[in-house]
């Protein structure tokens, strides 16, 4: 975890458009859509409305009427890992999907249209971490940040940071900022000098049951209180709350096993 991206003002309003490469949306595919809605509604105060029909059973999560995330239902015959997936903005998702393939990644879904909202693809980097690409049309993706219940940061956990950082740099032109400490294998990805995501190489500490994966951080007003609520809702605490330079953070999972982090911002 490094510094937050700072793409929005403190009133929670985000920019209407995102520069290519900026994380702009997070989405979760589950087996039990209604149960997932109940869990996240109670945890974050989200409300839900139907999403594009092309995505199957899918709901957009709202905070005070503004979109923050999406949750969809997996087909009964699909046994995929349950995980939050960040989407990176693109000016041309077809071009980006082809670049993913040329750079050693794979594209598993799309590119395809999501009604009038935009165009998307889902792929994986050379290490196997899954991410999405979103070309916005009418739907301008995440429209609220920097408030409790909204995504505030995305971090890739992988074996070694440098090789996969090169992949994302080639795709989106990120500037790389290695950690100041030589003991920490961490690279901050920046666009126009602004931090937008992180890559953390953890070597053998990477969970064997997950492999390389992206982790989404959701802001909360009180991490310890949120952990109590999460446990009561059937979630699990994977890493207890601890103070860091960026605030009080804990790693958790929902009842279906999707991992994410809770962050109470410092100050």
PDB file of N, CA and C in Angstrom, residues 116-201:
ATOM      1  N   UNK A 116     -25.247   0.886 -23.509  1.00  0.00           N
ATOM      2  CA  UNK A 116     -24.821   2.227 -23.852  1.00  0.00           C
ATOM      3  C   UNK A 116     -23.712   2.730 -22.936  1.00  0.00           C
ATOM      4  N   UNK A 117     -23.303   1.890 -21.983  1.00  0.00           N
ATOM      5  CA  UNK A 117     -22.366   2.348 -20.958  1.00  0.00           C
ATOM      6  C   UNK A 117     -20.944   2.476 -21.466  1.00  0.00           C
ATOM      7  N   UNK A 118     -20.524   1.549 -22.306  1.00  0.00           N
ATOM      8  CA  UNK A 118     -19.148   1.588 -22.779  1.00  0.00           C
ATOM      9  C   UNK A 118     -18.739   0.241 -23.336  1.00  0.00           C
ATOM     10  N   UNK A 119     -17.453   0.012 -23.390  1.00  0.00           N
ATOM     11  CA  UNK A 119     -16.905  -1.205 -23.973  1.00  0.00           C
ATOM     12  C   UNK A 119     -15.827  -1.732 -23.029  1.00  0.00           C
ATOM     13  N   UNK A 120     -15.765  -3.052 -22.853  1.00  0.00           N
ATOM     14  CA  UNK A 120     -14.860  -3.603 -21.861  1.00  0.00           C
ATOM     15  C   UNK A 120     -14.159  -4.856 -22.365  1.00  0.00           C
ATOM     16  N   UNK A 121     -13.079  -5.183 -21.667  1.00  0.00           N
ATOM     17  CA  UNK A 121     -12.380  -6.453 -21.851  1.00  0.00           C
ATOM     18  C   UNK A 121     -11.835  -6.853 -20.491  1.00  0.00           C
ATOM     19  N   UNK A 122     -11.673  -8.150 -20.284  1.00  0.00           N
ATOM     20  CA  UNK A 122     -11.056  -8.668 -19.066  1.00  0.00           C
ATOM     21  C   UNK A 122      -9.914  -9.579 -19.473  1.00  0.00           C
ATOM     22  N   UNK A 123      -8.755  -9.341 -18.898  1.00  0.00           N
ATOM     23  CA  UNK A 123      -7.588 -10.130 -19.243  1.00  0.00           C
ATOM     24  C   UNK A 123      -6.728 -10.394 -18.029  1.00  0.00           C
ATOM     25  N   UNK A 124      -5.548 -10.908 -18.273  1.00  0.00           N
ATOM     26  CA  UNK A 124      -4.596 -11.149 -17.194  1.00  0.00           C
ATOM     27  C   UNK A 124      -3.208 -10.765 -17.669  1.00  0.00           C
ATOM     28  N   UNK A 125      -2.385 -10.320 -16.721  1.00  0.00           N
ATOM     29  CA  UNK A 125      -1.011  -9.952 -17.053  1.00  0.00           C
ATOM     30  C   UNK A 125      -0.157 -11.215 -17.135  1.00  0.00           C
ATOM     31  N   UNK A 126       1.121 -11.112 -17.505  1.00  0.00           N
ATOM     32  CA  UNK A 126       1.945 -12.316 -17.654  1.00  0.00           C
ATOM     33  C   UNK A 126       2.090 -13.139 -16.384  1.00  0.00           C
ATOM     34  N   UNK A 127       1.870 -12.542 -15.210  1.00  0.00           N
ATOM     35  CA  UNK A 127       1.959 -13.299 -13.960  1.00  0.00           C
ATOM     36  C   UNK A 127       0.660 -14.019 -13.636  1.00  0.00           C
ATOM     37  N   UNK A 128      -0.416 -13.703 -14.365  1.00  0.00           N
ATOM     38  CA  UNK A 128      -1.707 -14.334 -14.144  1.00  0.00           C
ATOM     39  C   UNK A 128      -2.716 -13.496 -13.404  1.00  0.00           C
ATOM     40  N   UNK A 129      -2.348 -12.291 -12.974  1.00  0.00           N
ATOM     41  CA  UNK A 129      -3.282 -11.424 -12.254  1.00  0.00           C
ATOM     42  C   UNK A 129      -4.340 -10.880 -13.212  1.00  0.00           C
ATOM     43  N   UNK A 130      -5.599 -10.963 -12.805  1.00  0.00           N
ATOM     44  CA  UNK A 130      -6.725 -10.567 -13.656  1.00  0.00           C
ATOM     45  C   UNK A 130      -7.038  -9.084 -13.462  1.00  0.00           C
ATOM     46  N   UNK A 131      -7.300  -8.387 -14.554  1.00  0.00           N
ATOM     47  CA  UNK A 131      -7.713  -6.983 -14.508  1.00  0.00           C
ATOM     48  C   UNK A 131      -8.653  -6.721 -15.677  1.00  0.00           C
ATOM     49  N   UNK A 132      -9.398  -5.636 -15.586  1.00  0.00           N
ATOM     50  CA  UNK A 132     -10.292  -5.250 -16.658  1.00  0.00           C
ATOM     51  C   UNK A 132      -9.825  -3.983 -17.345  1.00  0.00           C
ATOM     52  N   UNK A 133     -10.350  -3.766 -18.535  1.00  0.00           N
ATOM     53  CA  UNK A 133     -10.102  -2.538 -19.298  1.00  0.00           C
ATOM     54  C   UNK A 133     -11.455  -1.956 -19.666  1.00  0.00           C
ATOM     55  N   UNK A 134     -11.624  -0.664 -19.449  1.00  0.00           N
ATOM     56  CA  UNK A 134     -12.928  -0.034 -19.665  1.00  0.00           C
ATOM     57  C   UNK A 134     -12.780   1.208 -20.524  1.00  0.00           C
ATOM     58  N   UNK A 135     -13.568   1.250 -21.593  1.00  0.00           N
ATOM     59  CA  UNK A 135     -13.678   2.431 -22.449  1.00  0.00           C
ATOM     60  C   UNK A 135     -15.060   3.020 -22.215  1.00  0.00           C
ATOM     61  N   UNK A 136     -15.116   4.136 -21.522  1.00  0.00           N
ATOM     62  CA  UNK A 136     -16.396   4.696 -21.100  1.00  0.00           C
ATOM     63  C   UNK A 136     -17.125   5.358 -22.253  1.00  0.00           C
ATOM     64  N   UNK A 137     -18.443   5.225 -22.228  1.00  0.00           N
ATOM     65  CA  UNK A 137     -19.314   5.966 -23.141  1.00  0.00           C
ATOM     66  C   UNK A 137     -20.204   6.838 -22.266  1.00  0.00           C
ATOM     67  N   UNK A 138     -21.477   6.484 -22.139  1.00  0.00           N
ATOM     68  CA  UNK A 138     -22.365   7.264 -21.277  1.00  0.00           C
ATOM     69  C   UNK A 138     -22.032   7.056 -19.810  1.00  0.00           C
ATOM     70  N   UNK A 139     -21.655   5.806 -19.476  1.00  0.00           N
ATOM     71  CA  UNK A 139     -21.333   5.480 -18.087  1.00  0.00           C
ATOM     72  C   UNK A 139     -19.903   5.921 -17.807  1.00  0.00           C
ATOM     73  N   UNK A 140     -19.744   6.904 -16.952  1.00  0.00           N
ATOM     74  CA  UNK A 140     -18.432   7.494 -16.714  1.00  0.00           C
ATOM     75  C   UNK A 140     -17.678   6.817 -15.574  1.00  0.00           C
ATOM     76  N   UNK A 141     -18.062   5.579 -15.263  1.00  0.00           N
ATOM     77  CA  UNK A 141     -17.415   4.750 -14.246  1.00  0.00           C
ATOM     78  C   UNK A 141     -17.465   5.391 -12.870  1.00  0.00           C
ATOM     79  N   UNK A 142     -16.576   4.961 -11.977  1.00  0.00           N
ATOM     80  CA  UNK A 142     -16.677   5.357 -10.578  1.00  0.00           C
ATOM     81  C   UNK A 142     -16.838   6.876 -10.447  1.00  0.00           C
ATOM     82  N   UNK A 143     -17.903   7.294  -9.786  1.00  0.00           N
ATOM     83  CA  UNK A 143     -18.187   8.729  -9.690  1.00  0.00           C
ATOM     84  C   UNK A 143     -18.093   9.255  -8.268  1.00  0.00           C
ATOM     85  N   UNK A 144     -17.599   8.435  -7.346  1.00  0.00           N
ATOM     86  CA  UNK A 144     -17.406   8.917  -5.986  1.00  0.00           C
ATOM     87  C   UNK A 144     -16.178   8.236  -5.402  1.00  0.00           C
ATOM     88  N   UNK A 145     -15.329   9.018  -4.773  1.00  0.00           N
ATOM     89  CA  UNK A 145     -14.143   8.504  -4.098  1.00  0.00           C
ATOM     90  C   UNK A 145     -13.949   9.311  -2.824  1.00  0.00           C
ATOM     91  N   UNK A 146     -12.965   8.879  -2.031  1.00  0.00           N
ATOM     92  CA  UNK A 146     -12.583   9.621  -0.826  1.00  0.00           C
ATOM     93  C   UNK A 146     -13.703   9.757   0.195  1.00  0.00           C
ATOM     94  N   UNK A 147     -14.647   8.808   0.195  1.00  0.00           N
ATOM     95  CA  UNK A 147     -15.681   8.757   1.223  1.00  0.00           C
ATOM     96  C   UNK A 147     -15.799   7.314   1.682  1.00  0.00           C
ATOM     97  N   UNK A 148     -16.231   7.078   2.927  1.00  0.00           N
ATOM     98  CA  UNK A 148     -16.383   5.702   3.402  1.00  0.00           C
ATOM     99  C   UNK A 148     -17.291   4.883   2.494  1.00  0.00           C
ATOM    100  N   UNK A 149     -16.825   3.682   2.159  1.00  0.00           N
ATOM    101  CA  UNK A 149     -17.566   2.795   1.278  1.00  0.00           C
ATOM    102  C   UNK A 149     -17.125   2.833  -0.159  1.00  0.00           C
ATOM    103  N   UNK A 150     -16.245   3.758  -0.526  1.00  0.00           N
ATOM    104  CA  UNK A 150     -15.771   3.885  -1.901  1.00  0.00           C
ATOM    105  C   UNK A 150     -14.370   3.301  -2.043  1.00  0.00           C
ATOM    106  N   UNK A 151     -14.026   2.772  -3.223  1.00  0.00           N
ATOM    107  CA  UNK A 151     -12.660   2.298  -3.444  1.00  0.00           C
ATOM    108  C   UNK A 151     -11.691   3.467  -3.438  1.00  0.00           C
ATOM    109  N   UNK A 152     -10.527   3.269  -2.812  1.00  0.00           N
ATOM    110  CA  UNK A 152      -9.578   4.366  -2.672  1.00  0.00           C
ATOM    111  C   UNK A 152      -8.208   4.021  -3.255  1.00  0.00           C
ATOM    112  N   UNK A 153      -7.939   2.738  -3.507  1.00  0.00           N
ATOM    113  CA  UNK A 153      -6.613   2.355  -4.005  1.00  0.00           C
ATOM    114  C   UNK A 153      -6.671   0.931  -4.545  1.00  0.00           C
ATOM    115  N   UNK A 154      -5.768   0.609  -5.481  1.00  0.00           N
ATOM    116  CA  UNK A 154      -5.624  -0.752  -5.994  1.00  0.00           C
ATOM    117  C   UNK A 154      -4.153  -1.118  -6.002  1.00  0.00           C
ATOM    118  N   UNK A 155      -3.861  -2.311  -5.506  1.00  0.00           N
ATOM    119  CA  UNK A 155      -2.476  -2.767  -5.385  1.00  0.00           C
ATOM    120  C   UNK A 155      -2.363  -4.191  -5.926  1.00  0.00           C
ATOM    121  N   UNK A 156      -1.389  -4.415  -6.793  1.00  0.00           N
ATOM    122  CA  UNK A 156      -1.126  -5.739  -7.322  1.00  0.00           C
ATOM    123  C   UNK A 156      -0.139  -6.463  -6.425  1.00  0.00           C
ATOM    124  N   UNK A 157      -0.530  -7.630  -5.920  1.00  0.00           N
ATOM    125  CA  UNK A 157       0.354  -8.479  -5.138  1.00  0.00           C
ATOM    126  C   UNK A 157       0.878  -9.570  -6.058  1.00  0.00           C
ATOM    127  N   UNK A 158       2.190  -9.655  -6.206  1.00  0.00           N
ATOM    128  CA  UNK A 158       2.788 -10.587  -7.142  1.00  0.00           C
ATOM    129  C   UNK A 158       4.110 -11.101  -6.581  1.00  0.00           C
ATOM    130  N   UNK A 159       4.770 -11.973  -7.322  1.00  0.00           N
ATOM    131  CA  UNK A 159       6.020 -12.535  -6.820  1.00  0.00           C
ATOM    132  C   UNK A 159       7.141 -11.500  -6.830  1.00  0.00           C
ATOM    133  N   UNK A 160       7.281 -10.796  -7.953  1.00  0.00           N
ATOM    134  CA  UNK A 160       8.343  -9.808  -8.118  1.00  0.00           C
ATOM    135  C   UNK A 160       7.781  -8.617  -8.880  1.00  0.00           C
ATOM    136  N   UNK A 161       8.028  -7.416  -8.383  1.00  0.00           N
ATOM    137  CA  UNK A 161       7.362  -6.234  -8.925  1.00  0.00           C
ATOM    138  C   UNK A 161       7.860  -5.825 -10.307  1.00  0.00           C
ATOM    139  N   UNK A 162       9.159  -5.805 -10.514  1.00  0.00           N
ATOM    140  CA  UNK A 162       9.723  -5.188 -11.716  1.00  0.00           C
ATOM    141  C   UNK A 162       9.235  -5.801 -13.031  1.00  0.00           C
ATOM    142  N   UNK A 163       9.240  -7.140 -13.196  1.00  0.00           N
ATOM    143  CA  UNK A 163       8.831  -7.683 -14.502  1.00  0.00           C
ATOM    144  C   UNK A 163       7.397  -7.329 -14.885  1.00  0.00           C
ATOM    145  N   UNK A 164       6.464  -7.433 -13.939  1.00  0.00           N
ATOM    146  CA  UNK A 164       5.077  -7.150 -14.278  1.00  0.00           C
ATOM    147  C   UNK A 164       4.838  -5.645 -14.392  1.00  0.00           C
ATOM    148  N   UNK A 165       5.617  -4.836 -13.677  1.00  0.00           N
ATOM    149  CA  UNK A 165       5.498  -3.390 -13.806  1.00  0.00           C
ATOM    150  C   UNK A 165       5.836  -2.956 -15.234  1.00  0.00           C
ATOM    151  N   UNK A 166       6.784  -3.620 -15.841  1.00  0.00           N
ATOM    152  CA  UNK A 166       7.152  -3.304 -17.221  1.00  0.00           C
ATOM    153  C   UNK A 166       5.984  -3.566 -18.164  1.00  0.00           C
ATOM    154  N   UNK A 167       5.236  -4.637 -17.913  1.00  0.00           N
ATOM    155  CA  UNK A 167       4.062  -4.953 -18.720  1.00  0.00           C
ATOM    156  C   UNK A 167       3.049  -3.807 -18.665  1.00  0.00           C
ATOM    157  N   UNK A 168       2.722  -3.358 -17.459  1.00  0.00           N
ATOM    158  CA  UNK A 168       1.728  -2.288 -17.328  1.00  0.00           C
ATOM    159  C   UNK A 168       2.266  -0.956 -17.842  1.00  0.00           C
ATOM    160  N   UNK A 169       3.565  -0.719 -17.689  1.00  0.00           N
ATOM    161  CA  UNK A 169       4.166   0.501 -18.227  1.00  0.00           C
ATOM    162  C   UNK A 169       4.026   0.540 -19.750  1.00  0.00           C
ATOM    163  N   UNK A 170       4.264  -0.600 -20.395  1.00  0.00           N
ATOM    164  CA  UNK A 170       4.161  -0.664 -21.844  1.00  0.00           C
ATOM    165  C   UNK A 170       2.728  -0.421 -22.303  1.00  0.00           C
ATOM    166  N   UNK A 171       1.761  -0.942 -21.544  1.00  0.00           N
ATOM    167  CA  UNK A 171       0.359  -0.771 -21.916  1.00  0.00           C
ATOM    168  C   UNK A 171      -0.116   0.669 -21.803  1.00  0.00           C
ATOM    169  N   UNK A 172       0.245   1.323 -20.691  1.00  0.00           N
ATOM    170  CA  UNK A 172      -0.386   2.598 -20.366  1.00  0.00           C
ATOM    171  C   UNK A 172       0.587   3.760 -20.168  1.00  0.00           C
ATOM    172  N   UNK A 173       1.876   3.519 -20.308  1.00  0.00           N
ATOM    173  CA  UNK A 173       2.828   4.616 -20.186  1.00  0.00           C
ATOM    174  C   UNK A 173       3.053   5.095 -18.773  1.00  0.00           C
ATOM    175  N   UNK A 174       2.848   4.218 -17.793  1.00  0.00           N
ATOM    176  CA  UNK A 174       3.078   4.616 -16.405  1.00  0.00           C
ATOM    177  C   UNK A 174       4.525   5.020 -16.163  1.00  0.00           C
ATOM    178  N   UNK A 175       4.706   5.953 -15.249  1.00  0.00           N
ATOM    179  CA  UNK A 175       6.022   6.224 -14.686  1.00  0.00           C
ATOM    180  C   UNK A 175       6.169   5.343 -13.456  1.00  0.00           C
ATOM    181  N   UNK A 176       7.340   4.723 -13.303  1.00  0.00           N
ATOM    182  CA  UNK A 176       7.558   3.826 -12.175  1.00  0.00           C
ATOM    183  C   UNK A 176       8.349   4.530 -11.069  1.00  0.00           C
ATOM    184  N   UNK A 177       7.901   4.374  -9.844  1.00  0.00           N
ATOM    185  CA  UNK A 177       8.604   4.920  -8.693  1.00  0.00           C
ATOM    186  C   UNK A 177       8.888   3.783  -7.697  1.00  0.00           C
ATOM    187  N   UNK A 178      10.108   3.241  -7.709  1.00  0.00           N
ATOM    188  CA  UNK A 178      10.439   2.175  -6.755  1.00  0.00           C
ATOM    189  C   UNK A 178      10.440   2.698  -5.326  1.00  0.00           C
ATOM    190  N   UNK A 179      10.196   1.805  -4.384  1.00  0.00           N
ATOM    191  CA  UNK A 179      10.212   2.178  -2.976  1.00  0.00           C
ATOM    192  C   UNK A 179      11.579   2.697  -2.583  1.00  0.00           C
ATOM    193  N   UNK A 180      11.587   3.664  -1.665  1.00  0.00           N
ATOM    194  CA  UNK A 180      12.854   4.255  -1.224  1.00  0.00           C
ATOM    195  C   UNK A 180      13.713   3.236  -0.491  1.00  0.00           C
ATOM    196  N   UNK A 181      13.074   2.304   0.202  1.00  0.00           N
ATOM    197  CA  UNK A 181      13.803   1.280   0.939  1.00  0.00           C
ATOM    198  C   UNK A 181      14.145   0.114   0.031  1.00  0.00           C
ATOM    199  N   UNK A 182      15.412  -0.265   0.023  1.00  0.00           N
ATOM    200  CA  UNK A 182      15.830  -1.390  -0.789  1.00  0.00           C
ATOM    201  C   UNK A 182      15.303  -2.716  -0.284  1.00  0.00           C
ATOM    202  N   UNK A 183      14.789  -2.743   0.951  1.00  0.00           N
ATOM    203  CA  UNK A 183      14.263  -3.970   1.525  1.00  0.00           C
ATOM    204  C   UNK A 183      12.815  -4.227   1.109  1.00  0.00           C
ATOM    205  N   UNK A 184      12.193  -3.250   0.461  1.00  0.00           N
ATOM    206  CA  UNK A 184      10.791  -3.371   0.079  1.00  0.00           C
ATOM    207  C   UNK A 184      10.685  -3.430  -1.441  1.00  0.00           C
ATOM    208  N   UNK A 185      10.126  -4.506  -1.958  1.00  0.00           N
ATOM    209  CA  UNK A 185       9.928  -4.666  -3.397  1.00  0.00           C
ATOM    210  C   UNK A 185       8.571  -4.071  -3.763  1.00  0.00           C
ATOM    211  N   UNK A 186       8.557  -2.764  -3.969  1.00  0.00           N
ATOM    212  CA  UNK A 186       7.306  -2.063  -4.242  1.00  0.00           C
ATOM    213  C   UNK A 186       7.538  -0.990  -5.286  1.00  0.00           C
ATOM    214  N   UNK A 187       6.619  -0.902  -6.236  1.00  0.00           N
ATOM    215  CA  UNK A 187       6.680   0.122  -7.281  1.00  0.00           C
ATOM    216  C   UNK A 187       5.335   0.845  -7.333  1.00  0.00           C
ATOM    217  N   UNK A 188       5.389   2.161  -7.246  1.00  0.00           N
ATOM    218  CA  UNK A 188       4.187   2.973  -7.436  1.00  0.00           C
ATOM    219  C   UNK A 188       4.081   3.343  -8.909  1.00  0.00           C
ATOM    220  N   UNK A 189       2.899   3.128  -9.482  1.00  0.00           N
ATOM    221  CA  UNK A 189       2.638   3.502 -10.870  1.00  0.00           C
ATOM    222  C   UNK A 189       2.031   4.896 -10.887  1.00  0.00           C
ATOM    223  N   UNK A 190       2.622   5.792 -11.667  1.00  0.00           N
ATOM    224  CA  UNK A 190       2.161   7.177 -11.731  1.00  0.00           C
ATOM    225  C   UNK A 190       1.774   7.558 -13.156  1.00  0.00           C
ATOM    226  N   UNK A 191       0.807   8.446 -13.253  1.00  0.00           N
ATOM    227  CA  UNK A 191       0.410   9.067 -14.516  1.00  0.00           C
ATOM    228  C   UNK A 191       0.499  10.573 -14.343  1.00  0.00           C
ATOM    229  N   UNK A 192       1.289  11.221 -15.156  1.00  0.00           N
ATOM    230  CA  UNK A 192       1.489  12.675 -15.046  1.00  0.00           C
ATOM    231  C   UNK A 192       1.895  13.062 -13.630  1.00  0.00           C
ATOM    232  N   UNK A 193       2.724  12.240 -13.009  1.00  0.00           N
ATOM    233  CA  UNK A 193       3.224  12.513 -11.678  1.00  0.00           C
ATOM    234  C   UNK A 193       2.289  12.130 -10.553  1.00  0.00           C
ATOM    235  N   UNK A 194       1.097  11.664 -10.875  1.00  0.00           N
ATOM    236  CA  UNK A 194       0.088  11.343  -9.864  1.00  0.00           C
ATOM    237  C   UNK A 194       0.058   9.836  -9.618  1.00  0.00           C
ATOM    238  N   UNK A 195       0.152   9.371  -8.365  1.00  0.00           N
ATOM    239  CA  UNK A 195       0.088   7.931  -8.104  1.00  0.00           C
ATOM    240  C   UNK A 195      -1.301   7.382  -8.379  1.00  0.00           C
ATOM    241  N   UNK A 196      -1.370   6.267  -9.112  1.00  0.00           N
ATOM    242  CA  UNK A 196      -2.676   5.688  -9.444  1.00  0.00           C
ATOM    243  C   UNK A 196      -2.820   4.241  -8.989  1.00  0.00           C
ATOM    244  N   UNK A 197      -1.716   3.526  -8.774  1.00  0.00           N
ATOM    245  CA  UNK A 197      -1.787   2.133  -8.342  1.00  0.00           C
ATOM    246  C   UNK A 197      -0.412   1.708  -7.855  1.00  0.00           C
ATOM    247  N   UNK A 198      -0.355   0.542  -7.220  1.00  0.00           N
ATOM    248  CA  UNK A 198       0.904   0.029  -6.720  1.00  0.00           C
ATOM    249  C   UNK A 198       1.113  -1.424  -7.109  1.00  0.00           C
ATOM    250  N   UNK A 199       2.373  -1.840  -7.141  1.00  0.00           N
ATOM    251  CA  UNK A 199       2.729  -3.240  -7.378  1.00  0.00           C
ATOM    252  C   UNK A 199       3.675  -3.662  -6.265  1.00  0.00           C
ATOM    253  N   UNK A 200       3.299  -4.699  -5.547  1.00  0.00           N
ATOM    254  CA  UNK A 200       4.063  -5.151  -4.389  1.00  0.00           C
ATOM    255  C   UNK A 200       4.528  -6.585  -4.628  1.00  0.00           C
ATOM    256  N   UNK A 201       5.845  -6.776  -4.724  1.00  0.00           N
ATOM    257  CA  UNK A 201       6.406  -8.110  -4.847  1.00  0.00           C
ATOM    258  C   UNK A 201       6.604  -8.711  -3.471  1.00  0.00           C
TER     259      UNK A 201
END
